[in-house]
Coordinates of C-alpha atoms in Angstrom, one line a residue:
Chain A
X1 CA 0.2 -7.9 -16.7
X2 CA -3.3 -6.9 -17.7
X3 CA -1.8 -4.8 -20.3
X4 CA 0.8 -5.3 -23.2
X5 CA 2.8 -2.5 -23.3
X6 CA 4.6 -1.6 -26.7
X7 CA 7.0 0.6 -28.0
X8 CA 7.0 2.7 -30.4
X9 CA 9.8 1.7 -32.2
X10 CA 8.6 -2.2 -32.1
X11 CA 5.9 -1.2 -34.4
X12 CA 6.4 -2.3 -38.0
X13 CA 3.0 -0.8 -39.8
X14 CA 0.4 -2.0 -37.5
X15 CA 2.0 -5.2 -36.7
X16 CA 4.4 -6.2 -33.7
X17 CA 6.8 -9.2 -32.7
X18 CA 7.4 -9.8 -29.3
X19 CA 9.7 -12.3 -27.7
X20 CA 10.4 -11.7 -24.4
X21 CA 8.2 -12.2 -21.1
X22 CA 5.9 -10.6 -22.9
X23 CA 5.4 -13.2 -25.3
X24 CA 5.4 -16.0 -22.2
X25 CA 2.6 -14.0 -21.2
X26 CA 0.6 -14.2 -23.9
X27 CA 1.3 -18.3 -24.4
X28 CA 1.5 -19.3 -20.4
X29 CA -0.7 -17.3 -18.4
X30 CA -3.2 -16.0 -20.7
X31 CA -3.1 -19.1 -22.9
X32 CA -3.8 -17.6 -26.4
X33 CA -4.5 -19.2 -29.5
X34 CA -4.0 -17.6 -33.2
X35 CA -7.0 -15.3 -33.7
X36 CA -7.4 -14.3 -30.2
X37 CA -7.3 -11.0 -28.7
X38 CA -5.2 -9.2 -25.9
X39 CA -5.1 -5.9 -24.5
X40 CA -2.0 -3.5 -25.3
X41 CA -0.9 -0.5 -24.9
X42 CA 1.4 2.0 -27.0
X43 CA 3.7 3.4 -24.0
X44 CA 2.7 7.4 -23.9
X45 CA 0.2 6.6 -26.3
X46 CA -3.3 4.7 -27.1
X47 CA -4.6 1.7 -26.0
X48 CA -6.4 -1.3 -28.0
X49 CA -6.1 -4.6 -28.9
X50 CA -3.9 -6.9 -30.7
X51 CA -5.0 -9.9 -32.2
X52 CA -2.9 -12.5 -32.5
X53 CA -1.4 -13.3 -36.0
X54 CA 1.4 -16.0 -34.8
X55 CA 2.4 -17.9 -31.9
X56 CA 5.4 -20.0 -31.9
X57 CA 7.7 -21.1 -28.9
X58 CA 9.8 -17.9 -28.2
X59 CA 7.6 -15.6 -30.3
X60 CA 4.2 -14.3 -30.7
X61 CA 3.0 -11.5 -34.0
X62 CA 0.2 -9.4 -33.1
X63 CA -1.9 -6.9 -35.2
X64 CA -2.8 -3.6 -33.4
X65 CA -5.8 -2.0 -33.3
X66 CA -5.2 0.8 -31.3
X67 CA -8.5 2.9 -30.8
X68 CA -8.7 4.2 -27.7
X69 CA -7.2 7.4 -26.1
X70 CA -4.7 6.9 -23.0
X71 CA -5.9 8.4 -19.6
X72 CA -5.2 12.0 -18.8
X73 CA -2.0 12.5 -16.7
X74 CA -2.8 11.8 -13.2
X75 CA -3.1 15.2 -11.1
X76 CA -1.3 14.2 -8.0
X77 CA 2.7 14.2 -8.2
X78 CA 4.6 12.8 -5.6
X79 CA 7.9 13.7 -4.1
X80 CA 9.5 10.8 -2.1
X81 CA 12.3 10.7 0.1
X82 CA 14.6 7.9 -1.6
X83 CA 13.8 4.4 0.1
X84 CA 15.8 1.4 0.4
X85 CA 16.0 -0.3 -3.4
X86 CA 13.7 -3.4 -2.4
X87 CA 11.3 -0.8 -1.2
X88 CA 11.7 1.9 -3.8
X89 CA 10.4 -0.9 -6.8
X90 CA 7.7 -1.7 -5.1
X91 CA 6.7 2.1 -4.0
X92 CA 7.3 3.0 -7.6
X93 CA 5.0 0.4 -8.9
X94 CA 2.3 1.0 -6.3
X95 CA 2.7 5.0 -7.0
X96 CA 2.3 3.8 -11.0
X97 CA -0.5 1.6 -10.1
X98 CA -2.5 4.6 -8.4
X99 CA -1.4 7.1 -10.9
X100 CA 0.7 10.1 -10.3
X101 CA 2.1 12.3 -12.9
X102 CA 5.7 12.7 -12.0
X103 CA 7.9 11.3 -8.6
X104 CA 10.8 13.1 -7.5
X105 CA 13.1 10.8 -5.8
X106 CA 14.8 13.0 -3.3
X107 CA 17.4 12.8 -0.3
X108 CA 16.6 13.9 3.2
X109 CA 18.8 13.6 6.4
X110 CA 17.5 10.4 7.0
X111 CA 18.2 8.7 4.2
X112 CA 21.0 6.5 3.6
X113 CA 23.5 8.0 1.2
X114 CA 24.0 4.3 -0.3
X115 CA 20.8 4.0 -1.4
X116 CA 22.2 6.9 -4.4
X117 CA 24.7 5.0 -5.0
X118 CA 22.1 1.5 -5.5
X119 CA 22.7 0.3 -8.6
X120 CA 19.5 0.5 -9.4
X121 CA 19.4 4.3 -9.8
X122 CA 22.4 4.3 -12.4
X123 CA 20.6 2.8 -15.3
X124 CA 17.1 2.8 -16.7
X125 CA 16.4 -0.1 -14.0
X126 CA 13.9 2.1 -13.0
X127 CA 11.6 2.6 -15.7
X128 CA 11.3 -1.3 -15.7
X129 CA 9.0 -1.1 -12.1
X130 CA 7.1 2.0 -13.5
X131 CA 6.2 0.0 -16.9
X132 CA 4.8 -2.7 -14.0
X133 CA 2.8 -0.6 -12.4
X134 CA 1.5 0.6 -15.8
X135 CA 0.7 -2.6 -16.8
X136 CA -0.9 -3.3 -14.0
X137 CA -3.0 -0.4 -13.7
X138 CA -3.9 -0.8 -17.5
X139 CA -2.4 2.8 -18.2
X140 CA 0.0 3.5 -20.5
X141 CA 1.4 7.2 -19.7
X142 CA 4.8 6.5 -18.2
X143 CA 5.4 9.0 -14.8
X144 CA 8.3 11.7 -15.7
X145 CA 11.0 10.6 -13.0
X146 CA 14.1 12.8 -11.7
X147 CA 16.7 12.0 -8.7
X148 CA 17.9 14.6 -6.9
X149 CA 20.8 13.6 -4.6
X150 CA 20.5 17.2 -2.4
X151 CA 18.1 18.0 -0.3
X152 CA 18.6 21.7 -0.4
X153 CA 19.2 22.6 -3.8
X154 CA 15.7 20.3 -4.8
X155 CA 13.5 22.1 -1.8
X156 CA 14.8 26.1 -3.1
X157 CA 16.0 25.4 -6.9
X158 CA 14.3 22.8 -8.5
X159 CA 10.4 23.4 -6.3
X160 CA 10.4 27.1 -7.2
X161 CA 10.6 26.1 -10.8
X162 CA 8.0 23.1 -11.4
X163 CA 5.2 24.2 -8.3
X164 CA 3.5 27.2 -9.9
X165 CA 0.5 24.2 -11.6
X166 CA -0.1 23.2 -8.2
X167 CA -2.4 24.8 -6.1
X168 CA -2.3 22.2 -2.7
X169 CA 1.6 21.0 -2.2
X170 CA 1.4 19.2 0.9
X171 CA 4.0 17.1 3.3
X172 CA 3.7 14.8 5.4
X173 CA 4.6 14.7 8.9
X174 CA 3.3 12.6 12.0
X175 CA 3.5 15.4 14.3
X176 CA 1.5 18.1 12.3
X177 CA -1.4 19.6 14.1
X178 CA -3.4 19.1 11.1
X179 CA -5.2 15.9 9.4
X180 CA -5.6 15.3 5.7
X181 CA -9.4 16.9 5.3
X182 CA -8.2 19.8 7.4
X183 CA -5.5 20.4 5.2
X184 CA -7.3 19.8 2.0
X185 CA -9.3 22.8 0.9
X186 CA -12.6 21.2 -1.0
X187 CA -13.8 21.3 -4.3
X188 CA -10.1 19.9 -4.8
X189 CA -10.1 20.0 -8.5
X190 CA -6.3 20.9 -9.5
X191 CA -2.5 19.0 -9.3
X192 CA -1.5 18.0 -5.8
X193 CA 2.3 17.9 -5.1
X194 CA 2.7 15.7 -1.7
X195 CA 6.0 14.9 -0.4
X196 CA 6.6 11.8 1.7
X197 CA 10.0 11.3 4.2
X198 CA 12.1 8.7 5.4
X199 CA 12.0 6.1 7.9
X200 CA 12.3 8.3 11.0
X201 CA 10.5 11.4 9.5
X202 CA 11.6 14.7 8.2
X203 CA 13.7 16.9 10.5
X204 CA 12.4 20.0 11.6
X205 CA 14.5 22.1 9.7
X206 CA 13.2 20.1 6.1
X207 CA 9.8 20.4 7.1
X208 CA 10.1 24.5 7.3
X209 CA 11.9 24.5 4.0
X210 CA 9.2 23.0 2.4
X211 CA 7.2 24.9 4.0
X212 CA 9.0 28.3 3.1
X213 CA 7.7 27.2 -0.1
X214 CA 4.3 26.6 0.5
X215 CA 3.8 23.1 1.4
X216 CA 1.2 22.3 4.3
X217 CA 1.9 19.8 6.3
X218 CA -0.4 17.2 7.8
X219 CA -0.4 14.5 9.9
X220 CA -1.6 10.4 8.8
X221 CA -2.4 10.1 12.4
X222 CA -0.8 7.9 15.2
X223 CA 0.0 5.2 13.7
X224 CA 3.7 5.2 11.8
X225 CA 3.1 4.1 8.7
X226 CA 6.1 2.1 6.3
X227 CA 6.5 3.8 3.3
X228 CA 5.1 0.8 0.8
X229 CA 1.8 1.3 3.1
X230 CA 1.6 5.1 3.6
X231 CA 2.3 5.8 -0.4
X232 CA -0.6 3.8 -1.6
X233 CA -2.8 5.5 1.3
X234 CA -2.3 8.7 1.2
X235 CA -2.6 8.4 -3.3
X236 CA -5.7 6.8 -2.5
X237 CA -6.9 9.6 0.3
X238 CA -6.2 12.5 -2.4
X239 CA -8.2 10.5 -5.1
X240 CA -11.3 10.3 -2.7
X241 CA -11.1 13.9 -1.7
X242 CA -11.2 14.5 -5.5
X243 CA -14.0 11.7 -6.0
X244 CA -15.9 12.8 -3.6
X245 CA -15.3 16.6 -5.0
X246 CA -17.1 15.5 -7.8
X247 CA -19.8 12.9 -7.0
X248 CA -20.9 15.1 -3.7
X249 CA -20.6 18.4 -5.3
Chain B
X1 CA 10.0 -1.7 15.4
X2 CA 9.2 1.6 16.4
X3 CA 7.4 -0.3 19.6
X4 CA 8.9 -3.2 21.3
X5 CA 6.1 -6.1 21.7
X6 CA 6.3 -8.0 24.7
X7 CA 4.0 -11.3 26.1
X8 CA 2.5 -10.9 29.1
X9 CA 4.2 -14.5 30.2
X10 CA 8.1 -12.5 29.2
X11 CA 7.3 -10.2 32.6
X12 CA 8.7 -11.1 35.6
X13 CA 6.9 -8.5 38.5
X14 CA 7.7 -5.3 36.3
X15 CA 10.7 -6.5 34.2
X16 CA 11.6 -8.7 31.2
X17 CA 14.7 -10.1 29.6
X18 CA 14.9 -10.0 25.9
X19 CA 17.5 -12.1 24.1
X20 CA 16.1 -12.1 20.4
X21 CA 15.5 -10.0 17.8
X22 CA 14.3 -6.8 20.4
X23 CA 17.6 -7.4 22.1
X24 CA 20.1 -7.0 18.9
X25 CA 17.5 -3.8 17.6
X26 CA 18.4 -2.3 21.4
X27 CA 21.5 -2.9 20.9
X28 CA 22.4 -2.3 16.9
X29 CA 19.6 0.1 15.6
X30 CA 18.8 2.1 19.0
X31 CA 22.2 2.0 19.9
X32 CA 21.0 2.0 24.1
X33 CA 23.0 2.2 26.7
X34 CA 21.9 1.6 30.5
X35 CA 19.6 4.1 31.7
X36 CA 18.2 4.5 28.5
X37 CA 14.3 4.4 27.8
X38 CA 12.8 2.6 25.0
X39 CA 8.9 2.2 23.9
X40 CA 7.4 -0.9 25.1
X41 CA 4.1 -2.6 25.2
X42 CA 1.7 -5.2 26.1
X43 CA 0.4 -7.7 23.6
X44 CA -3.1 -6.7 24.3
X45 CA -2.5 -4.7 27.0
X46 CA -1.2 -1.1 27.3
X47 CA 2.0 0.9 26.3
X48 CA 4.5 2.9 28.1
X49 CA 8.3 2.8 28.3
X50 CA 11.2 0.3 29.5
X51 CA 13.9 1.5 31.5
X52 CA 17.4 -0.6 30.5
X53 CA 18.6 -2.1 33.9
X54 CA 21.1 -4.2 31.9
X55 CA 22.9 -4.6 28.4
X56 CA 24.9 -7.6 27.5
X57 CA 25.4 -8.9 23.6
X58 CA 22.9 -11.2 24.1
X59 CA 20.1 -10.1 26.6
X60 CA 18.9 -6.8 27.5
X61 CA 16.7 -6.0 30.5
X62 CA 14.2 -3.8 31.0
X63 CA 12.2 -2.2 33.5
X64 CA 8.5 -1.7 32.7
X65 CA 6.3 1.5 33.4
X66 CA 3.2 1.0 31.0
X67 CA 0.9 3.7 32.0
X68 CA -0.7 4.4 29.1
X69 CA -3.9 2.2 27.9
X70 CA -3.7 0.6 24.6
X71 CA -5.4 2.6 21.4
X72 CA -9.3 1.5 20.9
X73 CA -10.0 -1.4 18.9
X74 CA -10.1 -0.3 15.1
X75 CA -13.6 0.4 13.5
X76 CA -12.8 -1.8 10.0
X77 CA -12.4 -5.4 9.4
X78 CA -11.0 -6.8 6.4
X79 CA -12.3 -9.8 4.2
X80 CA -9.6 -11.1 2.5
X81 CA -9.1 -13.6 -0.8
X82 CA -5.9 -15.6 0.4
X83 CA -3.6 -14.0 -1.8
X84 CA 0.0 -16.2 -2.3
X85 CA 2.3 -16.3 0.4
X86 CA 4.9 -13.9 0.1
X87 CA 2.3 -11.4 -0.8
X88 CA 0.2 -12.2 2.4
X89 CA 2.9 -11.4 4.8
X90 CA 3.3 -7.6 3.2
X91 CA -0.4 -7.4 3.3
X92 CA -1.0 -8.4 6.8
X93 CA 1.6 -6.3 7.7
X94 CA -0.5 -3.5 5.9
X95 CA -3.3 -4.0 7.6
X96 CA -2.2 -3.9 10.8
X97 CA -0.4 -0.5 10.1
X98 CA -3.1 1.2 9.1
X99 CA -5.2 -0.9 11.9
X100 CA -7.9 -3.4 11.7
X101 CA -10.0 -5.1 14.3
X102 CA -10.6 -8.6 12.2
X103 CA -9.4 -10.1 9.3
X104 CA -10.6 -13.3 7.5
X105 CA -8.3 -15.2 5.0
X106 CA -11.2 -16.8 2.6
X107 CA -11.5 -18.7 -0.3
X108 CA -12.8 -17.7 -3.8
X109 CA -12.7 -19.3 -7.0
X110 CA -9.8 -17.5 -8.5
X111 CA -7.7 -18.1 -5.1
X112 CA -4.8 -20.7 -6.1
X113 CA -6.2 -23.5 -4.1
X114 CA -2.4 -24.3 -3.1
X115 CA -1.7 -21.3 -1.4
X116 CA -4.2 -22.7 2.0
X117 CA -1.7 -25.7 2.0
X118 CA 1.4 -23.0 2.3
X119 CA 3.3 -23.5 5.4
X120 CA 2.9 -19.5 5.9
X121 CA -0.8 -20.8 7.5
X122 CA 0.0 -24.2 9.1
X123 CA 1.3 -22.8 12.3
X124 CA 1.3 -19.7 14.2
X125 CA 3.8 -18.0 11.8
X126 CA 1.1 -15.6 10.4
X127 CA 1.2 -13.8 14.2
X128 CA 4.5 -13.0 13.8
X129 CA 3.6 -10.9 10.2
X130 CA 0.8 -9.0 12.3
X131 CA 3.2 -8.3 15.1
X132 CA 5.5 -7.0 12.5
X133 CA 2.8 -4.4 12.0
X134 CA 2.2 -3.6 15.2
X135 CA 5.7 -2.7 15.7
X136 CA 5.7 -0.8 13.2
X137 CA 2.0 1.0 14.2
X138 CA 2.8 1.1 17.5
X139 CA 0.3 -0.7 18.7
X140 CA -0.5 -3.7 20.8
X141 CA -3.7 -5.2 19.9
X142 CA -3.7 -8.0 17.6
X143 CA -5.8 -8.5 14.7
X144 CA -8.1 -11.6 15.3
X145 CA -7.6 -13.8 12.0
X146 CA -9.3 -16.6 11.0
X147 CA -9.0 -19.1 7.7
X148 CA -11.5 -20.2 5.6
X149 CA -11.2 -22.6 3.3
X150 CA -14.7 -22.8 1.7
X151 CA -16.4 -19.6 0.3
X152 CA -19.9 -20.7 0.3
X153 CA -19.4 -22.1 4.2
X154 CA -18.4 -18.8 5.1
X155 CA -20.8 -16.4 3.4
X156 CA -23.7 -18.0 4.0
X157 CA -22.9 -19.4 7.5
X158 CA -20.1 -16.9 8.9
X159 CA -20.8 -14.2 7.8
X160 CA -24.2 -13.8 8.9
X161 CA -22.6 -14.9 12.4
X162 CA -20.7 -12.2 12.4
X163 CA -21.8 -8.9 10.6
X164 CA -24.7 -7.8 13.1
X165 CA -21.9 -4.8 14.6
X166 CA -21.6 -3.5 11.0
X167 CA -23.9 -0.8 9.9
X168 CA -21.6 -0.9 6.5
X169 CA -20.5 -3.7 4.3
X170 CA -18.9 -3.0 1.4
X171 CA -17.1 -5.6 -1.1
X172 CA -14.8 -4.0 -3.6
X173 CA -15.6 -5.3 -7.5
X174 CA -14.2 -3.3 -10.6
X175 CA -17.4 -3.4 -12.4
X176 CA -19.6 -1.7 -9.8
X177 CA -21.2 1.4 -10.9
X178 CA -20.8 3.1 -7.9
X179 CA -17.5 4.3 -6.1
X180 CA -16.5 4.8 -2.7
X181 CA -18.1 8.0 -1.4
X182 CA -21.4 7.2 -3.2
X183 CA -22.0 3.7 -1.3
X184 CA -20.4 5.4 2.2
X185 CA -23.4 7.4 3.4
X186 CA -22.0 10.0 6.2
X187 CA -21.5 10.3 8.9
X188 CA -19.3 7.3 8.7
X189 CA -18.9 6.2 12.6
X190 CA -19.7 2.4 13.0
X191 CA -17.9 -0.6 12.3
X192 CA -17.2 -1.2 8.7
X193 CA -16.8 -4.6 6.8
X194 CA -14.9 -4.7 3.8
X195 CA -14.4 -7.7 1.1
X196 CA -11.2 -7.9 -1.1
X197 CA -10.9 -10.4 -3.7
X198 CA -8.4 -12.1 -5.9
X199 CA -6.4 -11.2 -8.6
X200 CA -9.1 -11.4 -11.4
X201 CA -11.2 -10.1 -8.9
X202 CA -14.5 -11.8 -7.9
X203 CA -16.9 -14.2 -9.8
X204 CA -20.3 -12.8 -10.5
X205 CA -21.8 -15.4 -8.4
X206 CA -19.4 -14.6 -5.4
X207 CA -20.6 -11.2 -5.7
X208 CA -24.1 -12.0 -5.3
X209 CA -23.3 -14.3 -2.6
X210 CA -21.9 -11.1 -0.8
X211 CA -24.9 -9.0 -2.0
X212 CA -27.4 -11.3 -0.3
X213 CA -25.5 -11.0 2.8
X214 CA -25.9 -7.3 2.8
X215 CA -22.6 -6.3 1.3
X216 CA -22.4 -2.9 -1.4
X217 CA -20.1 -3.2 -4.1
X218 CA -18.3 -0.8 -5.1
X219 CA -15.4 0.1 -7.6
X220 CA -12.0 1.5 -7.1
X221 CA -12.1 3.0 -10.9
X222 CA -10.8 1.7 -13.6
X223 CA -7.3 1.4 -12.5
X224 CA -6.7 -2.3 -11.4
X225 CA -4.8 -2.8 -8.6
X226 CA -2.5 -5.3 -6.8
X227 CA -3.6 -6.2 -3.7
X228 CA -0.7 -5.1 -1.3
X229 CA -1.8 -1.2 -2.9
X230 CA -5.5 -1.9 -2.9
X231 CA -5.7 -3.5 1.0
X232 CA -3.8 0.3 2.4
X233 CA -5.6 2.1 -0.3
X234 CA -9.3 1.0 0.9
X235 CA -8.7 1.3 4.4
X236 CA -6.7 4.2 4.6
X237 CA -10.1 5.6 2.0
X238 CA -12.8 4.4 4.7
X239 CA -10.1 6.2 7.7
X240 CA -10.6 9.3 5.4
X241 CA -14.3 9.1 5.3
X242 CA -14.3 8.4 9.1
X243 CA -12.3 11.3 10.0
X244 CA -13.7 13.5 7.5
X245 CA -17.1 12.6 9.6
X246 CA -15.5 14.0 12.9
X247 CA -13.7 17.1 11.5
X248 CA -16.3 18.2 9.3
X249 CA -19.4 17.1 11.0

């Protein structure tokens, strides 16, 4: 937790009470005393400091000082097929950690039909592994998430509607001709939409739906990646090709 | 296991009997039958397919046909601050997916000196976390790791041992003022040394140490990262900048 995050609605003036982990935080692992400081963040809002007013056994008072803007909303958005629940909270908070603007959690042939049924999808479970990956990552600009139990209706209904700010949609697939740099035309300045299968891979027939509508596909090379390694790489491959867009001209 | 792993010692002339783990994921996940071909390969050696001369429910045999070499040794090794247990054992599987040719477990001063007493590192139980990954990578060559519990021992008598086949060493630090591409000078085609530290990152003093050894820091940006996202971030980053070098001169 490098960051406390804060809700709006916890605010009272500039002061707030916290009591759960956050507050165990503050007392175990960081170790305050009254008078010191900690970083916090509003959720979809600024980030500052709060300096520490009270500290008792099950509660800790801070006063914010919020005086810095949040980071712009990441430019890459990422369109998973849905993993097993172990695997989808960690993917989440590595996909927070890295930054992406919004995930689409997605079916596919290959994925198990349980895993919509997990309970983990039917309440706001979720949002509790993006707020770790935001704290993590010191960010404070929660992902927008939606879960979309079709395959068909996402890939011609839903794609149509939310692709038009994304010049490069891409999807990966191990036996595409093409490699990442191939695919990517450079200076890449704008949003990136990438969409990442199953265990097993795509079928044929999803990978020419998306590309129907417009997604190049590329290949991460021979080696098969699991999805809690090739999420963080290929994040982390799009924000080099931007990096180097901009240090290298 | 998207490749079944087999010793050297299992063959008998050109077969082998399995009775573990390969043998139920045969059985239950591949769903063989006799006649059936599988992926096999060589711990260290080369890859090819296994014919199934026999299926029972608790031993499968296979014939052997491994005709194809095994991939080249991977161009980056991987300095890594022993992170706890249950997070080593994702991370070496990492590591191995996306490929490495070395990797060395060290100390540094915000390493939790408990974690070298874990039982994870008192045997051979770390090969079976890399063999995970090569399963999964489809791969056969394993990883050389080595332990080191003193961080002064190893930088400044190791490491000089050791880093004459790397043309780039690069130790990741959040403060550094200069990010990836900048310290990468292309074409990026030799062997590549990279240092990842703890959570809390490195001391200023370790830093140095790595400096005087030759390393560049560099910083991921301001986003802080766990380690089981910032181990496949970095390396699948430097596979970027290596392929990058051969598909766009």
């Amino acid at each position: 937790m490098n960051l406390i995050l804060i809700d709006q609605h916890e605010v009272d003036n500039t002061t707030v009470t916290l009591t759960d982990r956050r507050c165990t935080h503050i007392r175990k692992v960081l170790r305050c005393q009254v008078g010191d400081e900690v970083r916090v963040g509003l959720v979809n809002g600024p980030v500052g400091r709060g300096c520490i007013l009270a500290l008792e056994a099950q509660r800790v008072m801070l006063d914010l000082i919020l005086d810095q803007q949040q980071t712009p909303r990441p430019l890459t958005d990422l369109i998973l097929a849905l993993p097993r629940p172990i695997m989808l909270k960690r993917v989440l908070s590595q996909a927070v950690q890295l930054g992406v603007g919004r995930i689409f959690l997605i079916n596919a042939n290959r994925v198990e039909k349980s895993f919509f049924s997990a309970s983990l999808l039917q309440n706001d479970s979720l949002q509790t592994f993006l707020r770790l990956g935001l704290e993590q990552a010191m960010d404070t600009r929660v992902p927008e998430l939606s879960i979309h139990p079709r395959f068909r209706p996402f890939v011609e209904d839903v794609l149509p509607a939310i692709t038009a700010p994304h010049p490069l949609k891409l999807v990966a697939h191990p036996t595409a001709a093409a490699n990442l740099p191939q695919t990517c035309p450079l200076p890449l300045t704008g949003r990136v939409l990438i969409a990442i299968g199953p265990e097993g891979g795509w079928l044929d027939f999803e990978i020419e739906r998306f590309q129907a509508q417009g997604f190049k596909p590329f290949s991460l090379g021979p080696r098969i990646l699991r999805v809690d390694t090739a999420v963080p790489a290929l994040l982390a491959q799009i924000d080099l090709l931007r990096s180097a867009t901009t240090t290298r001209g």
